[in-house]
XYZ file of C-alpha atoms in Angstrom:
768
model
C 29.102 -20.143 16.971
C 32.267 -20.301 14.907
C 32.695 -23.604 13.143
C 36.177 -24.120 14.595
C 34.704 -23.904 18.095
C 31.771 -26.103 17.147
C 34.107 -28.712 15.651
C 36.246 -28.699 18.784
C 33.125 -29.167 20.903
C 31.363 -31.824 18.817
C 34.376 -33.843 17.677
C 34.725 -37.314 19.170
C 37.558 -36.891 21.706
C 39.066 -40.346 21.133
C 39.148 -39.809 17.339
C 40.259 -36.192 17.372
C 43.592 -36.981 15.730
C 41.715 -38.461 12.768
C 39.613 -35.350 12.129
C 40.487 -32.662 9.615
C 42.850 -30.187 11.271
C 40.600 -27.228 10.625
C 42.669 -24.653 12.512
C 45.813 -25.594 10.608
C 43.853 -25.345 7.367
C 42.692 -21.844 8.284
C 46.296 -20.790 8.894
C 47.324 -22.132 5.507
C 44.475 -20.269 3.778
C 45.484 -17.080 5.589
C 49.055 -17.490 4.359
C 47.790 -17.966 0.789
C 45.661 -14.842 1.089
C 48.641 -12.748 2.202
C 50.796 -14.125 -0.608
C 48.019 -13.384 -3.120
C 47.777 -9.784 -1.886
C 51.494 -9.292 -2.481
C 51.029 -10.257 -6.130
C 48.202 -7.693 -6.585
C 49.434 -4.467 -4.941
C 47.440 -1.238 -4.824
C 48.770 2.371 -4.553
C 47.672 2.428 -0.942
C 49.141 -1.006 -0.137
C 52.310 -1.417 -2.247
C 53.603 -4.833 -3.058
C 56.841 -4.324 -1.154
C 56.268 -1.673 1.506
C 59.619 -2.400 3.030
C 61.341 -1.139 -0.183
C 59.866 2.393 -0.084
C 62.925 4.042 1.289
C 66.038 5.948 0.155
C 69.051 3.878 -0.716
C 72.201 4.034 -2.770
C 72.636 2.022 -5.911
C 76.184 1.834 -7.258
C 77.085 5.031 -5.458
C 74.213 7.000 -6.991
C 71.234 8.337 -5.142
C 67.998 6.675 -6.163
C 64.367 7.102 -5.196
C 61.408 4.734 -5.367
C 58.156 5.341 -7.147
C 54.728 4.315 -5.874
C 55.071 0.905 -7.535
C 58.277 0.108 -5.745
C 60.498 0.684 -8.840
C 63.810 2.485 -8.693
C 64.094 5.885 -10.409
C 67.605 7.157 -10.909
C 68.434 10.685 -9.976
C 69.449 11.730 -13.485
C 66.097 10.515 -14.832
C 64.310 12.564 -12.210
C 66.320 15.619 -13.128
C 65.584 15.104 -16.813
C 61.893 14.772 -16.101
C 62.041 17.965 -14.070
C 63.739 19.795 -16.956
C 60.987 18.664 -19.376
C 57.651 19.967 -18.052
C 54.440 18.440 -19.204
C 52.932 21.727 -20.314
C 54.059 25.036 -21.800
C 53.572 28.280 -20.084
C 55.584 27.285 -17.013
C 58.326 29.477 -15.774
C 61.822 28.128 -15.994
C 62.879 26.441 -12.850
C 59.301 25.895 -11.694
C 58.429 22.483 -10.263
C 56.998 19.839 -12.508
C 53.648 18.245 -12.076
C 53.354 15.104 -10.011
C 51.207 13.450 -12.648
C 52.236 10.311 -14.474
C 54.859 10.559 -17.167
C 55.172 7.419 -19.230
C 55.838 4.540 -16.873
C 57.441 6.738 -14.255
C 55.484 8.486 -11.509
C 57.490 11.510 -10.561
C 57.885 12.508 -6.966
C 59.082 15.814 -5.601
C 62.817 15.981 -5.034
C 64.455 17.161 -1.893
C 65.165 20.527 -3.489
C 61.461 21.404 -3.651
C 60.384 20.096 -0.322
C 59.062 23.462 0.828
C 57.109 24.300 -2.337
C 53.423 23.372 -2.486
C 52.643 20.347 -4.590
C 51.745 21.213 -8.155
C 48.797 18.870 -8.068
C 46.968 21.444 -5.937
C 47.319 24.223 -8.590
C 44.730 24.760 -11.270
C 45.815 24.112 -14.882
C 46.988 27.092 -16.976
C 43.885 27.320 -19.182
C 41.739 27.747 -16.109
C 43.872 30.675 -14.953
C 44.323 32.432 -18.317
C 42.232 30.997 -21.112
C 43.617 33.550 -23.608
C 47.243 32.806 -22.882
C 48.770 30.947 -25.812
C 50.372 27.613 -25.287
C 53.801 27.803 -26.792
C 55.868 24.821 -27.609
C 58.924 24.632 -25.520
C 61.809 22.199 -25.115
C 60.397 20.007 -27.830
C 57.047 19.559 -26.107
C 54.023 18.923 -28.234
C 51.722 21.904 -28.617
C 48.480 21.475 -26.764
C 45.280 22.324 -28.555
C 43.145 25.115 -27.220
C 40.041 23.004 -27.385
C 38.336 22.697 -24.035
C 38.109 18.962 -24.370
C 41.874 18.784 -24.692
C 42.528 20.620 -21.474
C 44.122 18.379 -18.863
C 45.427 15.795 -21.330
C 49.028 14.774 -20.999
C 51.125 14.729 -24.152
C 54.395 12.944 -24.092
C 57.340 15.081 -25.120
C 59.791 13.982 -27.722
C 62.604 12.184 -25.952
C 65.952 13.919 -26.103
C 69.038 11.832 -26.575
C 72.689 12.558 -27.178
C 75.238 10.679 -29.148
C 77.624 10.374 -26.245
C 75.115 9.465 -23.555
C 71.772 8.149 -24.753
C 69.022 8.231 -22.162
C 65.789 6.222 -21.972
C 62.716 8.145 -20.979
C 60.187 5.282 -21.356
C 60.996 2.112 -19.410
C 59.156 -1.195 -19.053
C 58.258 -1.742 -15.363
C 60.143 -4.570 -13.656
C 57.731 -7.161 -12.155
C 59.363 -9.297 -9.420
C 58.550 -12.997 -9.632
C 59.091 -13.841 -5.953
C 55.493 -13.064 -4.836
C 54.054 -15.218 -7.624
C 56.410 -18.086 -6.843
C 55.569 -17.854 -3.133
C 51.814 -17.827 -3.792
C 52.068 -20.781 -6.174
C 54.149 -22.749 -3.681
C 51.686 -22.079 -0.855
C 48.729 -23.095 -3.002
C 50.450 -26.322 -4.033
C 51.310 -27.035 -0.401
C 47.697 -26.369 0.629
C 46.244 -28.826 -1.880
C 48.844 -31.463 -1.026
C 47.866 -31.047 2.605
C 44.170 -31.359 1.711
C 44.906 -34.575 -0.167
C 46.803 -36.008 2.800
C 43.956 -35.102 5.181
C 41.423 -36.620 2.803
C 43.446 -39.823 2.643
C 43.799 -39.958 6.431
C 40.075 -39.507 7.022
C 39.088 -41.925 4.289
C 41.382 -44.719 5.509
C 40.181 -44.367 9.115
C 36.541 -44.302 8.046
C 36.928 -47.373 5.853
C 38.623 -49.233 8.718
C 35.822 -48.427 11.158
C 33.144 -49.183 8.579
C 34.689 -52.594 7.906
C 34.719 -53.348 11.636
C 31.077 -52.308 11.851
C 30.126 -54.700 9.048
C 31.905 -57.583 10.757
C 30.275 -56.764 14.095
C 26.842 -56.769 12.495
C 27.549 -60.265 11.199
C 28.361 -61.379 14.754
C 25.193 -59.804 16.123
C 23.028 -61.483 13.498
C 24.588 -64.842 14.249
C 24.008 -64.316 17.988
C 20.364 -63.496 17.369
C 20.041 -66.575 15.200
C 21.439 -68.803 17.968
C 19.168 -67.163 20.528
C 16.140 -67.835 18.314
C 17.126 -71.466 17.793
C 17.496 -71.965 21.538
C 14.150 -70.326 22.211
C 15.648 -67.408 24.132
C 14.460 -64.701 21.789
C 11.158 -64.004 23.410
C 8.564 -63.555 20.689
C 9.984 -62.129 17.488
C 7.622 -61.623 14.604
C 6.508 -64.717 12.775
C 8.770 -65.916 9.978
C 11.287 -63.194 10.820
C 14.956 -64.083 10.387
C 17.969 -61.870 10.971
C 19.378 -63.048 7.634
C 16.502 -61.258 5.881
C 18.143 -57.907 6.619
C 21.239 -56.980 4.676
C 22.016 -60.374 3.198
C 23.222 -63.556 4.836
C 24.922 -63.309 8.198
C 28.432 -64.643 8.218
C 29.691 -66.757 11.089
C 32.812 -65.164 12.482
C 34.828 -65.811 15.630
C 34.035 -63.819 18.712
C 35.662 -60.408 18.806
C 38.709 -60.440 21.082
C 38.531 -57.850 23.819
C 42.148 -56.778 23.681
C 41.494 -53.380 25.175
C 40.232 -54.705 28.501
C 42.400 -55.910 31.347
C 40.200 -58.922 31.993
C 38.954 -61.823 29.908
C 35.233 -62.370 29.593
C 34.692 -66.000 28.685
C 31.466 -67.022 26.997
C 29.532 -69.981 28.312
C 27.169 -72.352 26.589
C 24.881 -72.644 29.608
C 23.947 -68.959 29.673
C 20.400 -68.314 30.864
C 17.796 -66.867 28.478
C 17.398 -63.645 30.479
C 21.138 -63.110 30.609
C 21.424 -63.701 26.864
C 18.680 -61.178 26.144
C 20.231 -58.538 28.403
C 23.694 -58.992 26.935
C 22.449 -58.836 23.365
C 20.323 -55.768 24.064
C 23.299 -54.016 25.617
C 25.578 -55.106 22.764
C 23.157 -53.769 20.146
C 22.793 -50.477 21.998
C 26.558 -50.032 22.134
C 26.922 -51.068 18.497
C 24.262 -48.531 17.536
C 26.186 -45.844 19.420
C 29.309 -46.767 17.435
C 27.386 -46.267 14.212
C 26.157 -42.890 15.450
C 29.708 -41.831 16.222
C 30.878 -42.925 12.788
C 28.082 -41.001 11.087
C 28.896 -37.918 13.127
C 32.561 -38.323 12.199
C 31.704 -38.353 8.487
C 29.336 -35.387 8.714
C 31.724 -33.151 10.665
C 34.585 -33.838 8.271
C 32.396 -33.133 5.247
C 31.406 -29.805 6.771
C 35.025 -29.004 7.613
C 36.139 -29.608 4.018
C 33.324 -27.463 2.668
C 34.024 -24.582 5.062
C 37.749 -24.672 4.370
C 37.344 -24.668 0.581
C 34.876 -21.805 0.890
C 37.461 -19.796 2.814
C 40.033 -20.574 0.130
C 37.695 -19.355 -2.642
C 37.075 -16.153 -0.740
C 40.799 -15.585 -0.170
C 41.803 -15.772 -3.853
C 38.472 -14.633 -5.326
C 37.974 -17.893 -7.209
C 35.470 -20.751 -7.284
C 37.166 -24.141 -6.958
C 35.071 -25.301 -3.987
C 32.677 -27.354 -6.060
C 35.547 -28.948 -7.942
C 37.380 -30.201 -4.849
C 34.198 -31.054 -2.961
C 33.390 -33.517 -5.722
C 36.425 -35.525 -4.546
C 35.099 -35.408 -0.995
C 31.655 -36.502 -2.157
C 33.129 -39.446 -4.052
C 34.932 -40.689 -0.930
C 33.326 -43.365 1.257
C 32.801 -41.007 4.176
C 31.390 -38.422 1.769
C 28.683 -40.768 0.516
C 27.980 -42.176 3.982
C 25.323 -44.518 2.623
C 26.531 -47.748 4.194
C 26.303 -46.398 7.754
C 22.738 -45.198 7.224
C 21.849 -48.663 5.956
C 23.464 -50.313 8.991
C 21.608 -48.016 11.373
C 18.316 -48.881 9.735
C 19.090 -52.593 9.950
C 19.959 -52.413 13.650
C 16.759 -50.516 14.426
C 14.729 -53.163 12.620
C 16.528 -56.034 14.353
C 16.101 -54.442 17.769
C 12.428 -53.726 17.119
C 11.654 -57.264 15.972
C 13.519 -59.061 18.760
C 13.128 -56.816 21.785
C 10.311 -54.315 21.178
C 7.598 -56.411 19.556
C 8.098 -54.874 16.121
C 7.665 -51.261 17.314
C 10.412 -49.531 15.348
C 9.683 -46.107 16.809
C 10.048 -47.426 20.338
C 13.219 -49.245 19.352
C 14.723 -46.080 17.892
C 14.003 -44.172 21.099
C 15.759 -46.886 23.090
C 18.804 -46.905 20.819
C 19.420 -43.261 20.016
C 21.613 -41.154 22.250
C 20.474 -37.984 23.932
C 20.740 -35.133 21.435
C 18.383 -32.480 22.792
C 19.919 -29.481 24.509
C 18.696 -28.980 28.059
C 18.586 -25.805 30.062
C 20.400 -26.192 33.372
C 19.253 -22.889 34.842
C 16.983 -24.585 37.362
C 19.718 -26.973 38.505
C 22.217 -24.161 38.969
C 19.682 -22.091 40.902
C 18.781 -24.961 43.230
C 22.438 -25.833 43.772
C 23.162 -22.263 44.792
C 20.227 -22.102 47.178
C 21.043 -25.445 48.794
C 24.741 -24.712 49.242
C 24.293 -21.151 50.464
C 21.591 -22.017 52.992
C 23.366 -25.175 54.138
C 26.705 -23.410 54.568
C 25.294 -20.504 56.569
C 23.214 -22.742 58.827
C 26.103 -25.164 59.246
C 28.527 -22.427 60.292
C 26.072 -21.092 62.873
C 25.549 -24.579 64.243
C 29.292 -25.308 64.267
C 30.020 -22.186 66.316
C 27.386 -23.193 68.869
C 28.725 -26.758 68.937
C 32.284 -25.583 69.620
C 30.977 -23.492 72.518
C 29.406 -26.604 74.001
C 32.849 -28.249 74.121
C 33.660 -25.786 76.928
C 30.379 -26.274 78.781
C 30.504 -26.856 82.519
C 28.609 -30.149 82.186
C 30.902 -33.102 81.448
C 28.088 -35.127 79.895
C 27.163 -32.302 77.548
C 30.796 -31.790 76.517
C 31.200 -35.492 75.799
C 27.976 -35.683 73.791
C 28.850 -32.571 71.784
C 32.262 -34.077 70.976
C 30.772 -37.292 69.612
C 28.060 -35.430 67.701
C 30.644 -33.220 65.983
C 32.644 -36.328 65.094
C 29.602 -37.958 63.494
C 28.753 -34.813 61.557
C 32.375 -34.575 60.435
C 32.240 -38.005 58.828
C 29.014 -37.123 57.026
C 30.562 -33.850 55.822
C 33.628 -35.585 54.393
C 31.479 -38.005 52.378
C 29.336 -35.205 50.961
C 32.343 -32.967 50.337
C 34.075 -35.699 48.336
C 30.983 -36.065 46.133
C 30.943 -32.288 45.597
C 34.609 -32.466 44.614
C 33.715 -35.161 42.113
C 31.070 -32.845 40.625
C 33.656 -30.081 40.343
C 36.075 -32.490 38.692
C 33.345 -33.457 36.203
C 33.156 -29.796 35.231
C 36.922 -29.769 34.637
C 36.646 -32.904 32.502
C 33.774 -31.418 30.537
C 35.660 -28.186 29.761
C 38.768 -30.135 28.762
C 36.783 -32.582 26.573
C 37.679 -35.571 28.739
C 35.107 -38.237 27.834
C 34.264 -39.308 31.390
C 30.797 -40.434 30.287
C 32.370 -43.214 28.240
C 35.011 -44.044 30.850
C 32.450 -44.548 33.625
C 30.099 -46.281 31.161
C 27.201 -43.956 31.847
C 24.053 -44.466 29.837
C 24.390 -41.956 27.003
C 20.610 -41.510 26.875
C 20.139 -40.600 30.537
C 23.457 -39.436 31.977
C 23.464 -36.250 34.052
C 25.321 -33.075 33.341
C 27.673 -31.981 36.115
C 25.168 -29.280 37.101
C 22.447 -31.882 37.559
C 24.885 -34.225 39.252
C 25.495 -31.614 41.931
C 21.879 -31.349 43.053
C 21.837 -34.347 45.405
C 25.088 -33.544 47.286
C 23.997 -29.891 47.498
C 20.690 -31.016 48.983
C 22.537 -33.227 51.476
C 24.708 -30.262 52.431
C 21.498 -28.365 53.210
C 20.363 -31.296 55.366
C 23.673 -31.251 57.243
C 23.653 -27.496 57.808
C 20.079 -27.406 59.069
C 20.705 -30.389 61.352
C 23.795 -28.757 62.856
C 21.930 -25.536 63.473
C 18.907 -27.242 65.033
C 21.073 -29.576 67.100
C 23.406 -27.010 68.689
C 21.220 -23.939 68.922
C 20.586 -22.478 72.359
C 17.328 -24.324 73.041
C 18.391 -27.465 71.170
C 20.583 -28.915 73.912
C 18.091 -28.211 76.662
C 16.057 -31.269 75.697
C 18.478 -34.177 75.908
C 15.979 -36.664 74.489
C 15.984 -34.733 71.201
C 19.571 -33.448 71.377
C 21.256 -36.810 70.819
C 18.872 -38.006 68.106
C 19.551 -35.395 65.438
C 22.192 -37.570 63.657
C 19.525 -40.257 63.260
C 17.218 -37.681 61.686
C 20.006 -36.672 59.279
C 20.782 -40.250 58.273
C 17.092 -41.035 57.892
C 16.455 -38.042 55.616
C 19.465 -38.942 53.481
C 18.394 -42.567 53.186
C 14.844 -41.534 52.281
C 16.171 -39.530 49.329
C 18.635 -42.183 48.170
C 16.203 -45.086 48.463
C 13.136 -43.228 47.246
C 11.359 -45.966 45.258
C 9.445 -43.842 42.770
C 10.668 -42.008 39.714
C 12.049 -38.641 40.605
C 15.125 -37.214 42.263
C 17.182 -38.649 39.372
C 16.133 -42.230 40.050
C 18.402 -43.717 37.344
C 21.478 -42.077 38.834
C 20.530 -43.125 42.345
C 20.001 -46.696 41.164
C 23.351 -46.673 39.340
C 25.123 -45.441 42.471
C 23.508 -47.997 44.765
C 24.261 -50.768 42.296
C 27.905 -49.663 42.197
C 28.067 -49.768 46.008
C 26.761 -53.339 45.973
C 29.365 -54.303 43.361
C 32.076 -52.832 45.569
C 30.880 -54.752 48.622
C 30.932 -57.932 46.510
C 34.572 -57.372 45.542
C 36.259 -60.591 44.523
C 33.074 -62.135 43.155
C 32.091 -59.757 40.332
C 34.108 -58.695 37.324
C 35.921 -55.438 37.907
C 35.326 -52.421 35.709
C 36.705 -48.899 35.874
C 33.876 -47.542 37.996
C 34.388 -50.357 40.519
C 38.015 -49.713 41.368
C 37.542 -45.930 41.048
C 34.806 -46.088 43.686
C 37.009 -48.342 45.816
C 39.806 -45.772 45.693
C 37.330 -43.088 46.727
C 36.386 -45.121 49.783
C 40.069 -45.526 50.641
C 40.075 -41.767 51.345
C 36.991 -42.009 53.567
C 38.465 -44.101 56.383
C 37.445 -41.422 58.898
C 33.819 -41.787 57.846
C 34.109 -45.576 57.782
C 35.305 -45.532 61.388
C 32.364 -43.329 62.333
C 30.008 -46.164 61.388
C 31.198 -48.072 64.439
C 31.025 -44.927 66.588
C 27.441 -44.275 65.472
C 26.144 -47.730 66.397
C 28.254 -47.900 69.556
C 26.999 -44.691 71.191
C 23.364 -45.498 70.468
C 23.763 -49.110 71.558
C 25.133 -47.881 74.900
C 22.435 -45.155 75.047
C 25.163 -42.499 75.264
C 26.395 -43.906 78.581
C 29.984 -45.070 79.049
C 30.892 -43.770 75.581
C 34.615 -44.148 76.286
C 34.293 -47.702 74.967
C 33.391 -46.204 71.577
C 36.654 -44.292 71.187
C 39.403 -45.386 68.823
C 41.574 -46.339 71.805
C 39.125 -49.066 72.800
C 37.503 -50.256 69.581
C 38.967 -52.992 67.401
C 35.955 -52.815 65.092
C 36.759 -49.186 64.311
C 40.251 -50.208 63.198
C 38.811 -52.983 61.035
C 36.389 -50.594 59.319
C 39.252 -48.247 58.433
C 40.991 -51.224 56.786
C 37.873 -52.348 54.915
C 38.257 -50.131 51.773
C 41.818 -51.392 51.345
C 40.553 -54.986 51.679
C 37.952 -54.356 48.952
C 40.581 -52.996 46.596
C 42.950 -55.874 47.313
C 40.199 -58.379 46.463
C 39.473 -56.494 43.245
C 43.142 -56.780 42.271
C 43.081 -60.538 42.840
C 39.893 -60.844 40.786
C 41.440 -58.899 37.912
C 44.542 -61.094 38.063
C 42.347 -64.194 37.928
C 40.436 -62.911 34.898
C 43.368 -61.436 32.962
C 46.035 -64.032 33.912
C 48.585 -61.213 33.941
C 50.437 -60.501 37.159
C 51.369 -57.000 36.027
C 50.048 -54.651 37.300
C 47.487 -56.495 39.428
C 49.800 -58.333 41.837
C 51.940 -55.241 42.617
C 48.711 -53.310 43.058
C 47.483 -55.994 45.456
C 50.589 -55.551 47.632
C 50.052 -51.799 47.577
C 46.625 -52.144 49.172
C 47.981 -54.766 51.513
C 50.455 -52.137 52.726
C 47.534 -49.728 53.165
C 45.719 -52.262 55.346
C 48.873 -52.757 57.440
C 49.137 -48.995 57.866
C 45.656 -48.646 59.375
C 46.008 -51.844 61.379
C 49.246 -50.648 63.009
C 47.659 -47.234 63.720
C 44.754 -48.955 65.483
C 47.096 -51.157 67.522
C 49.131 -48.121 68.568
C 45.978 -46.276 69.650
C 44.688 -49.235 71.643
C 47.911 -50.299 73.397
C 49.880 -47.026 73.334
C 53.280 -48.744 73.457
C 56.564 -47.775 71.884
C 57.059 -50.880 69.770
C 53.586 -50.402 68.223
C 54.526 -46.807 67.494
C 57.693 -47.968 65.745
C 55.684 -50.557 63.825
C 53.233 -47.839 62.755
C 56.048 -45.563 61.546
C 57.564 -48.444 59.567
C 54.344 -49.453 57.790
C 53.302 -45.821 57.286
C 56.615 -45.000 55.601
C 56.463 -48.045 53.339
C 52.847 -47.331 52.423
C 53.423 -43.630 51.701
C 56.406 -44.291 49.437
C 54.612 -47.147 47.691
C 51.394 -45.250 46.982
C 53.192 -42.019 46.000
C 55.285 -43.790 43.387
C 52.231 -45.707 42.185
C 50.220 -42.502 41.782
C 52.854 -40.898 39.590
C 53.962 -43.915 37.564
C 50.835 -46.036 37.194
C 47.712 -44.012 37.942
C 48.913 -40.857 36.155
C 51.504 -42.420 33.806
C 53.962 -39.609 34.479
C 57.766 -39.818 34.616
C 57.722 -43.142 32.725
C 56.804 -44.131 29.173
C 57.112 -41.990 26.033
C 58.235 -38.571 27.163
C 56.779 -35.285 26.054
C 59.154 -33.595 23.577
C 58.764 -30.207 25.246
C 57.932 -30.772 28.926
C 60.195 -33.021 31.020
C 58.771 -35.800 33.215
C 55.413 -35.657 31.416
C 53.951 -38.219 29.054
C 53.626 -37.725 25.325
C 49.837 -37.216 25.292
C 48.313 -34.686 27.662
C 44.636 -33.978 28.191
C 45.022 -30.539 29.788
C 46.555 -27.470 28.197
C 47.617 -26.049 31.569
C 50.885 -27.942 31.941
C 51.628 -26.389 35.330
C 48.814 -28.506 36.803
C 50.832 -31.682 36.331
C 53.908 -30.335 38.091
C 51.891 -28.940 41.009
C 50.124 -32.290 41.458
C 53.444 -34.155 41.343
C 54.600 -32.078 44.322
C 51.404 -31.932 46.403
C 50.413 -35.602 46.136
C 53.510 -37.091 47.889
C 53.388 -34.387 50.564
C 49.801 -35.191 51.556
C 50.587 -38.914 51.413
C 52.885 -38.271 54.418
C 50.227 -36.424 56.466
C 50.405 -39.207 59.071
C 53.553 -37.512 60.405
C 51.222 -35.195 62.316
C 50.224 -38.168 64.477
C 53.863 -38.434 65.563
C 54.338 -34.718 66.096
C 51.062 -34.135 67.965
C 50.772 -37.301 70.054
C 49.789 -35.864 73.419
C 46.088 -36.478 72.793
C 46.545 -39.652 70.815
C 43.819 -41.554 72.617
C 41.042 -39.485 71.100
C 42.489 -36.852 68.758
C 39.232 -36.213 66.914
C 40.206 -32.758 65.622
C 43.608 -33.908 64.351
C 42.120 -36.993 62.733
C 39.464 -34.861 61.026
C 41.966 -32.447 59.467
C 44.203 -35.290 58.289
C 41.160 -36.963 56.741
C 40.101 -33.654 55.150
C 43.512 -33.246 53.515
C 43.263 -36.804 52.180
C 39.831 -36.087 50.678
C 41.227 -33.011 48.914
C 44.144 -35.067 47.611
C 41.719 -37.683 46.294
C 39.844 -35.014 44.359
C 43.117 -33.914 42.764
C 44.012 -37.547 42.072
C 40.714 -38.078 40.239
C 41.465 -35.196 37.856
C 44.548 -36.919 36.461
C 43.448 -40.537 36.866
C 40.501 -40.185 34.485
C 42.553 -37.951 32.190
C 45.170 -40.688 31.927
C 42.494 -43.240 31.050
C 41.118 -40.863 28.433
C 44.548 -40.397 26.849
C 44.907 -44.182 26.693
C 41.590 -44.402 24.834
C 42.715 -41.629 22.493
C 45.922 -43.488 21.700
C 43.912 -46.617 20.837
C 41.045 -44.692 19.140
C 38.636 -46.480 21.472
C 35.295 -44.683 21.614
C 32.910 -47.568 22.340
C 32.735 -50.350 24.894
C 33.484 -54.017 24.378
C 30.273 -55.828 25.293
C 30.210 -59.490 26.220
C 28.263 -61.671 23.799
C 26.424 -64.666 25.281
C 27.327 -67.347 22.724
C 30.512 -68.575 21.179
C 30.787 -68.369 17.388
C 32.736 -70.673 15.119
C 33.936 -70.247 11.564
C 31.410 -71.747 9.204
C 31.423 -71.143 5.514
C 31.297 -67.680 4.085
C 28.776 -65.227 2.869
C 28.105 -61.569 2.471
C 27.023 -59.509 5.404
């Protein structure tokens, strides 16, 4: 793999602006190489190829020799009248060999004659023929060793018009000046890059030293309070790396909420918070070490390319400056990493340093995802084919002569539709993860995944692909020809599908990506407890996802209603008769509104949390008015629905563009209008397409007004409107996480701010 590609792949995305610009350096070295070649021309590649042409100098015809030097016409004629050897007939063409500093070229008068360089010398043709001096030429010896030598003739001059036969070649200075200027510019650029990297590294290293002092002080307080478990006897955190200095708690300025420390924190909570803080601090040290190593390698590779371009050896000289820099030595970070491993081992792993290192270090091994890709393909292909066959049979049942069978098939398709939308949205999220991965969007950090166990997007797609297989097989078995003949089994297939899905998700043993399943279930519980737990990015992102699954949320009430009534009198389960269904469609908006209030309470900043709260309040009013219109079917409820739907669509469309995507507002891009200054995707057209499609789909409720004849139970229309909203949410996720990533890049934020359990006060001073 080329180093430029490797650097682009391994560089820390949030710190990319602080890395050596390796591609720019390669372009500068290439420019130096071209300038150096112009100062050392060869006969095959002249120094100024553009000058090898016929031109007129002061009204006199002039030619150009192979070195790019002008040869006047009278000098060419004189050279032609003075042959290099005797024995040539008058008027014969001269040799094309070198004469003094001038390389003669055939004139236009002898264009049809063969070049003299292809003729054998005179002694080879007639060894006995005497060489007679002629025109003042020096007599050539008959010795065989003298054959082929060129003897300069005596120059002929006149008193009236002296002529110069020998001339000193003119060497232009422009190529040398250009090469020197490019080399000076290259080394000035290297110095500026070295200074940039060194200053950033020193800043981060200083922060790391201060953070270690805080961690040591926290461990000391935990030991004094008896919360440390059982560290080794006589072990003190001050014994590692000097005396810990008491410093104030680090302010979490990058978060939109305020985590306040409490003195009455429980021992278990203190241990968990400190373990998490040390793990995140260790990851910061790993990132800093990787930053130093990649920049060292980039400097070495670039200087090697420069040496090769000019055929010199200055690499070791300049690399000594890199080695003398703080990031070139990189000793302090290695010491800090060793200290953290020892602290973690003594306090949390019973002194087992090897076990502590395995808990702290990030995942570095390369995995093969061939098995995951193969299983995903099998699951999706089989599930899609079986699902299509079952869907065709289910649609045929909608035209069955039995009213009961038609009604049951309609409700079954509605239940399967809600399940499909949930699974399809997860598959869209997997696809979006692939887009983030290819564009180097650090979604792992944004969603706060565990860097030791997080799943690649190929692995992440296995569970939704498996659920798609479950859905397809259930559809096929439910609606096949002999499936509806047994009514006792026909109506229970959705229960089988839900049971199989729950068995996989709640499987208690290790397997089926148990850490990811546990993370997802824990996130669902945090969402359901909105307003009582502190809100993080994954919480409100998941809440927004559920806001696009209102069709599936309403199907929860339909599912329990039809089975509670034993599939008799199912009209009471329709949207025209169910208030609970309308409430469930409002529930995701209620969760998000409570999250906004919680964030306002923690951050004490009404912007943007209070406007965001009113946005989700408008969303709740939209679904509430739609439910009232379906239940009562009156004109004034229809007008109320149109009013709230219009307000909500305008509100959320503007919010998507201005707040969630940070487009149109803020620092503008110098080249692309309406876009922000920092962009995470190179395909700029994506932003403009999304800016058009998102508001259009936000107004998909207009179809309810246009197609209102079957308003009481428009299951097909509701499904397609919900499907368009799920697709829009997938597009929204692409730019929402990208915007968060660009914010982290602007603040050079590559690690999380972890809450520490105890408050620290300024006490004395020391060395950390």
